[in-house]
Short mmCIF file of C-alpha atoms in Angstrom, two decimals:
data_model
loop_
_atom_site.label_atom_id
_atom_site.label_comp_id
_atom_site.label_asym_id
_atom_site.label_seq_id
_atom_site.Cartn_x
_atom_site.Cartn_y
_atom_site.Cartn_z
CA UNK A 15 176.93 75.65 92.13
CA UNK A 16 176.64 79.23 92.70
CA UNK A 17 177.35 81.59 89.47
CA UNK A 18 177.75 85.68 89.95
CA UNK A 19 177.15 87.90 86.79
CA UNK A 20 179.01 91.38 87.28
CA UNK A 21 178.23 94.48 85.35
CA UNK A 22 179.46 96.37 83.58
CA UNK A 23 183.11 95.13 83.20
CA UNK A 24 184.62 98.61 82.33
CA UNK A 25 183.21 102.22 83.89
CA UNK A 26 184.77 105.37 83.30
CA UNK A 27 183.03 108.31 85.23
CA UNK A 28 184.18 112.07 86.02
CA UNK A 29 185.35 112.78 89.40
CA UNK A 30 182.93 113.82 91.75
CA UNK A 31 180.57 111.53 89.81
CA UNK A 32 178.60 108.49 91.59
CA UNK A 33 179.70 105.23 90.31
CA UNK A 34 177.13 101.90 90.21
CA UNK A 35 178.35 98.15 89.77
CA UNK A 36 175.81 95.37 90.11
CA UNK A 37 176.35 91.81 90.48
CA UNK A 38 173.42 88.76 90.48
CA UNK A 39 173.98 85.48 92.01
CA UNK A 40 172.26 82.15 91.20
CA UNK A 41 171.87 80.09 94.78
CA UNK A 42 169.31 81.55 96.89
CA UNK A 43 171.12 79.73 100.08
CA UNK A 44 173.91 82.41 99.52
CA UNK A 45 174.04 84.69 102.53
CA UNK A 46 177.58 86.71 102.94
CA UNK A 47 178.42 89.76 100.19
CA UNK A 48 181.72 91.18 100.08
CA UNK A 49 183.16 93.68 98.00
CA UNK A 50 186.49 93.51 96.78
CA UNK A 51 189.15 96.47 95.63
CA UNK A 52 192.14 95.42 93.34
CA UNK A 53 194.69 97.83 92.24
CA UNK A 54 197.20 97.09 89.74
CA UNK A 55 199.10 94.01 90.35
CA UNK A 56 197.91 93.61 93.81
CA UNK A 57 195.68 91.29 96.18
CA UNK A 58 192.34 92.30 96.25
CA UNK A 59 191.16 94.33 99.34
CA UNK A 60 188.15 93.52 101.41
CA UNK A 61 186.26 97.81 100.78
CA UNK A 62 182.81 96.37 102.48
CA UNK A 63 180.35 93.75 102.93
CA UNK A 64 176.58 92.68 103.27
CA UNK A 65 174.74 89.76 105.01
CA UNK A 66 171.20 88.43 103.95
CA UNK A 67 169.60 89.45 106.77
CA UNK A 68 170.47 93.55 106.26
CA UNK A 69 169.43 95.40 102.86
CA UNK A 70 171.82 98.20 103.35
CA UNK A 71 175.15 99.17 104.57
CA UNK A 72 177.22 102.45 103.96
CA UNK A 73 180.40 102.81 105.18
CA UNK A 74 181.51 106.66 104.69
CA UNK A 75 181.39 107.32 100.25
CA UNK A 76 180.82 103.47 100.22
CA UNK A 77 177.53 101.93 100.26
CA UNK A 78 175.93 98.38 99.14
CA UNK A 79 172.37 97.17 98.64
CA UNK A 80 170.87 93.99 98.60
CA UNK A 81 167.61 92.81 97.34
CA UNK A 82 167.26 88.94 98.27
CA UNK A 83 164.23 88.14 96.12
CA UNK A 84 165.70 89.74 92.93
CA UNK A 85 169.14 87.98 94.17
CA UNK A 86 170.96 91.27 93.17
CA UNK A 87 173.27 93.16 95.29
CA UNK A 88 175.35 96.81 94.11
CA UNK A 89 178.11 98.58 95.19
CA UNK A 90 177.47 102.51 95.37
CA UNK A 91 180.59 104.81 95.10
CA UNK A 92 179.94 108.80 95.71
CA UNK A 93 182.01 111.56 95.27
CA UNK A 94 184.63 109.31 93.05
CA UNK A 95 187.80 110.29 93.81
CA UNK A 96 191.30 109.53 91.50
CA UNK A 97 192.37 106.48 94.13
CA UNK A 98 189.23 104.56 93.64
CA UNK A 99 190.45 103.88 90.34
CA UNK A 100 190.75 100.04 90.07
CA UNK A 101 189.49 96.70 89.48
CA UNK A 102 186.35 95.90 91.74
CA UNK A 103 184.50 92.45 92.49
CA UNK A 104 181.72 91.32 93.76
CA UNK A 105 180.84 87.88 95.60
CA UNK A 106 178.94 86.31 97.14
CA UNK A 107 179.37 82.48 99.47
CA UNK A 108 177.34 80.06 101.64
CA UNK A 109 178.34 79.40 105.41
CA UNK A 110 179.59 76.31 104.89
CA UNK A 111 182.26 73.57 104.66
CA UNK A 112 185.34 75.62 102.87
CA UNK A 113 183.44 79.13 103.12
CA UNK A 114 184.34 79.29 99.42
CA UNK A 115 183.40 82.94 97.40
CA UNK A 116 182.62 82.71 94.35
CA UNK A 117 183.55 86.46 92.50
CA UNK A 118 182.23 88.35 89.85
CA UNK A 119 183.89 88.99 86.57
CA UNK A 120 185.33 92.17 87.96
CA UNK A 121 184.67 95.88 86.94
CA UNK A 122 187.52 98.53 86.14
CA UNK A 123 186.68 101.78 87.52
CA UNK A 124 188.95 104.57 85.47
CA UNK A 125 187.52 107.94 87.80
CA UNK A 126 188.73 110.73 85.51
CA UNK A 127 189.93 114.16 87.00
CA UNK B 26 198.01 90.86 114.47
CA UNK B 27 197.05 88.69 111.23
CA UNK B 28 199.11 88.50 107.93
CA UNK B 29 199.67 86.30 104.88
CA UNK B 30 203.34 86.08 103.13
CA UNK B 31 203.36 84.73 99.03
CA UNK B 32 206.23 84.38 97.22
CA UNK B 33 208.04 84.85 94.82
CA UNK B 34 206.22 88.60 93.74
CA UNK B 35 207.25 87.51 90.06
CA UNK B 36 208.18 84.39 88.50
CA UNK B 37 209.12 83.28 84.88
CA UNK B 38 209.68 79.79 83.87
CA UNK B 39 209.79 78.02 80.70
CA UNK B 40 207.60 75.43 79.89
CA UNK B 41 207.63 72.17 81.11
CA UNK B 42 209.83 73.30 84.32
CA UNK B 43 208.38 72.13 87.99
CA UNK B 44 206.60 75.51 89.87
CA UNK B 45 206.36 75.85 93.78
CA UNK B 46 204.27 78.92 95.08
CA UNK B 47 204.46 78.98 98.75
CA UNK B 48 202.03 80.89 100.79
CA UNK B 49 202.28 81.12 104.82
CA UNK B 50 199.77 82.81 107.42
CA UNK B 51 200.56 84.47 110.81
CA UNK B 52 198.62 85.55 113.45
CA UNK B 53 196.22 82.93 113.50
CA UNK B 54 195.56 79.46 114.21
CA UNK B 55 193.51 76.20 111.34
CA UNK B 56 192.59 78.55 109.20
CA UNK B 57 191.05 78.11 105.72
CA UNK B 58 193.58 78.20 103.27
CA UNK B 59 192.38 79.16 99.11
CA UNK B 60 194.35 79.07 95.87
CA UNK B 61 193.28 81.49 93.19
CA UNK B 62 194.44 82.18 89.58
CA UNK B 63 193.19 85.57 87.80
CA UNK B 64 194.12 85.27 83.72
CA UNK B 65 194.90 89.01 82.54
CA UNK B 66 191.78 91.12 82.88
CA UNK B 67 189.78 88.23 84.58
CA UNK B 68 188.21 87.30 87.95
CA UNK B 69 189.28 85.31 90.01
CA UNK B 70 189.23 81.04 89.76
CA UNK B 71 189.43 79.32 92.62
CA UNK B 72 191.88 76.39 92.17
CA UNK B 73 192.29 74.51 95.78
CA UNK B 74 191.17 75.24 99.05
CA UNK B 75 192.11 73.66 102.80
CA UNK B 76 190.21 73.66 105.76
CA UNK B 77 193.52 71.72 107.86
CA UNK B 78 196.69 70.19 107.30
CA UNK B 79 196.96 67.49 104.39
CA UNK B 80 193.10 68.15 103.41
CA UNK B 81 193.00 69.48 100.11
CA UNK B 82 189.74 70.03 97.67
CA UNK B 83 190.62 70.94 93.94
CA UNK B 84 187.64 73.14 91.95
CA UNK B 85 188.76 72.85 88.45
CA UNK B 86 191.28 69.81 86.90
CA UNK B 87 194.13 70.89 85.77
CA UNK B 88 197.97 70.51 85.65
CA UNK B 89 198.02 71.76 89.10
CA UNK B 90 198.34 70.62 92.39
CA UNK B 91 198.29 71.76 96.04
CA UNK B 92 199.61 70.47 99.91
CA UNK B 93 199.48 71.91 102.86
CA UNK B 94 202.55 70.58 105.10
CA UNK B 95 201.45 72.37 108.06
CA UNK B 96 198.66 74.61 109.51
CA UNK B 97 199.70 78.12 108.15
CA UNK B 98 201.49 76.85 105.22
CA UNK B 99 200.13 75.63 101.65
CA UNK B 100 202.11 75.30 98.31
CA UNK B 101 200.88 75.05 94.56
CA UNK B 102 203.32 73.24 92.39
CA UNK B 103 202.80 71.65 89.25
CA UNK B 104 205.70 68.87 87.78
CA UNK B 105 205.68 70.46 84.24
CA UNK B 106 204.39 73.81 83.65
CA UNK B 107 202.33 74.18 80.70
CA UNK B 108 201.94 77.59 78.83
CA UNK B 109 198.40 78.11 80.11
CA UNK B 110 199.35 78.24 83.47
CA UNK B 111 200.70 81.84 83.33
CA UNK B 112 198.10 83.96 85.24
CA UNK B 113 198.64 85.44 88.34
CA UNK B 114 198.36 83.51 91.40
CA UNK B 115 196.68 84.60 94.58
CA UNK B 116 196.45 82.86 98.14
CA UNK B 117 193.78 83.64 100.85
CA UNK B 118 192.65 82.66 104.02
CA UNK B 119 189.52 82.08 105.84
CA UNK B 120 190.50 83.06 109.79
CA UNK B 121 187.23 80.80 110.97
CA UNK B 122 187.56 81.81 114.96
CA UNK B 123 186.58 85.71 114.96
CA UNK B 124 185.49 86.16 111.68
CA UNK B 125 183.14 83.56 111.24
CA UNK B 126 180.20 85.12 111.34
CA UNK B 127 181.18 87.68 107.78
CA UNK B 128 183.03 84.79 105.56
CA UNK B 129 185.97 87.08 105.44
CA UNK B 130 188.47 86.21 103.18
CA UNK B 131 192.20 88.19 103.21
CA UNK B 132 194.46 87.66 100.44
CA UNK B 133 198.00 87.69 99.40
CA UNK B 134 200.01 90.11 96.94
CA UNK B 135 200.33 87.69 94.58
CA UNK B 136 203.02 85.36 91.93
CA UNK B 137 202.35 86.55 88.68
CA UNK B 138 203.33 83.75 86.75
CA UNK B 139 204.91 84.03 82.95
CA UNK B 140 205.22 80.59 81.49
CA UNK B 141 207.33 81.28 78.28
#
C-alpha cells in the first residue's frame, strides 16, 4: 500500500520568513495531493491541493509543487504569519474504491513574531 | 450547504467500559464515510471507512469496531475499552457527487478520547 514520509516533523521560523514541508509517497498510481491545516485540538482543514497532471498550484501565500518522477510533492508558505502556526499534513490517495488518503506524519509550524 | 456533526467533543472512560462515537453528515447524499485516530503528536490512522449503509472496511485490527445504520450516519464503539484506545478520534467524509474529481475529504472536530 501507499506509504508518505513527511519532513521535518517540527519547524520553527521568524515571521515574515518562508516556510518548506516536503512529503514523498511510495505508489506511483497516486494522483490527488491535499494539504491539510490542524490547529490545536481541532479537525484538520483542507489549505490546498494538487493533481498529477499539474506541477504547480499557488493559492494567494500558499503554494505546492509536485514532481511525479521523484514522487515528491511540498507545501510553500510565504510571508508566515502568527495564525499559520499549527500542525500541517500532507497526503496523498488513488481514485478508487474508498478514495482513502493516506497522511504524512504531520509537521508543527511554531511562526515566531 | 455541507456539514459533519461528532460527538461527544471530550470523553473519559475507564477501562473496560463500552464507547459509542457517533458521527452524522448533512447536506449531502451516499457519501464516503472514514474513521480516524491521531495518538498525541501523531498523524492520522485510518481505522474504518464506508462507501454505503452496512458496508464497512477495517484498515488496522484492533479492539474497535464500526456500523453505519444509515446513509449520513456511522458509529465507532468498542465493547471494552482498552487503555490504548485513548487518542483522539476524527470522522470524515468523501462527498463523491461534486467533488469527485479532487478526492476531497472534510472532517469532523473530533472525540478526544482519555481511557483511564
Amino acid at each position: 500500500g501507499e506509504n508518505v514520509e513527511q519532513h521535518p516533523s517540527t519547524l520553527s521560523v521568524q515571521e515574515g520568513d518562508s516556510a518548506v514541508i516536503k512529503c514523498t509517497y511510495s505508489d506511483s498510481a497516486s494522483n490527488y495531493f491535499p494539504w491539510y491545516k490542524q490547529e490545536l485540538g481541532k479537525g484538520p482543514q483542507l489549505i490546498i491541493d494538487i493533481r498529477s497532471n499539474v506541477g504547480e498550484k499557488k493559492d494567494q501565500r500558499i503554494a505546492v509543487t509536485l514532481n511525479k518522477t521523484a514522487k515528491h510533492f511540498s507545501l510553500h508558505i510565504t510571508e508566515t504569519q502568527p495564525e499559520d502556526s499549527a500542525v500541517y499534513f500532507c497526503a496523498a490517495s488513488v481514485k478508487a474504491a474508498g478514495n482513502k488518503l493516506t497522511f504524512g506524519g504531520g509537521t508543527r509550524v511554531l511562526v515566531k513574531p | 450547504s455541507q456539514t459533519i456533526h461528532q460527538w461527544p467533543a471530550t470523553l473519559v472512560q475507564p477501562v473496560g467500559s463500552p464507547l459509542s462515537l457517533e458521527c452524522t453528515v448533512e447536506g449531502t447524499s451516499n457519501p464516503n464515510l472514514y474513521w480516524y485516530r491521531q495518538a498525541a503528536g501523531r498523524g492520522l490512522q485510518l481505522l474504518f471507512y464506508s462507501v454505503g449503509i452496512g458496508q464497512i472496511s477495517s484498515e488496522v485490527p484492533q479492539n474497535l469496531s464500526a456500523s453505519r445504520p444509515q446513509d449520513r450516519q456511522f458509529i465507532l464503539s468498542s465493547k471494552k475499552l482498552l487503555l490504548s484506545d485513548s487518542g483522539f478520534y476524527l470522522c470524515a467524509y468523501y462527498p463523491g457527487q461534486g467533488s469527485e474529481a479532487k478526492n476531497i475529504q472534510y472532517f469532523g472536530a473530533g472525540t478526544r478520547l482519555s481511557v483511564l
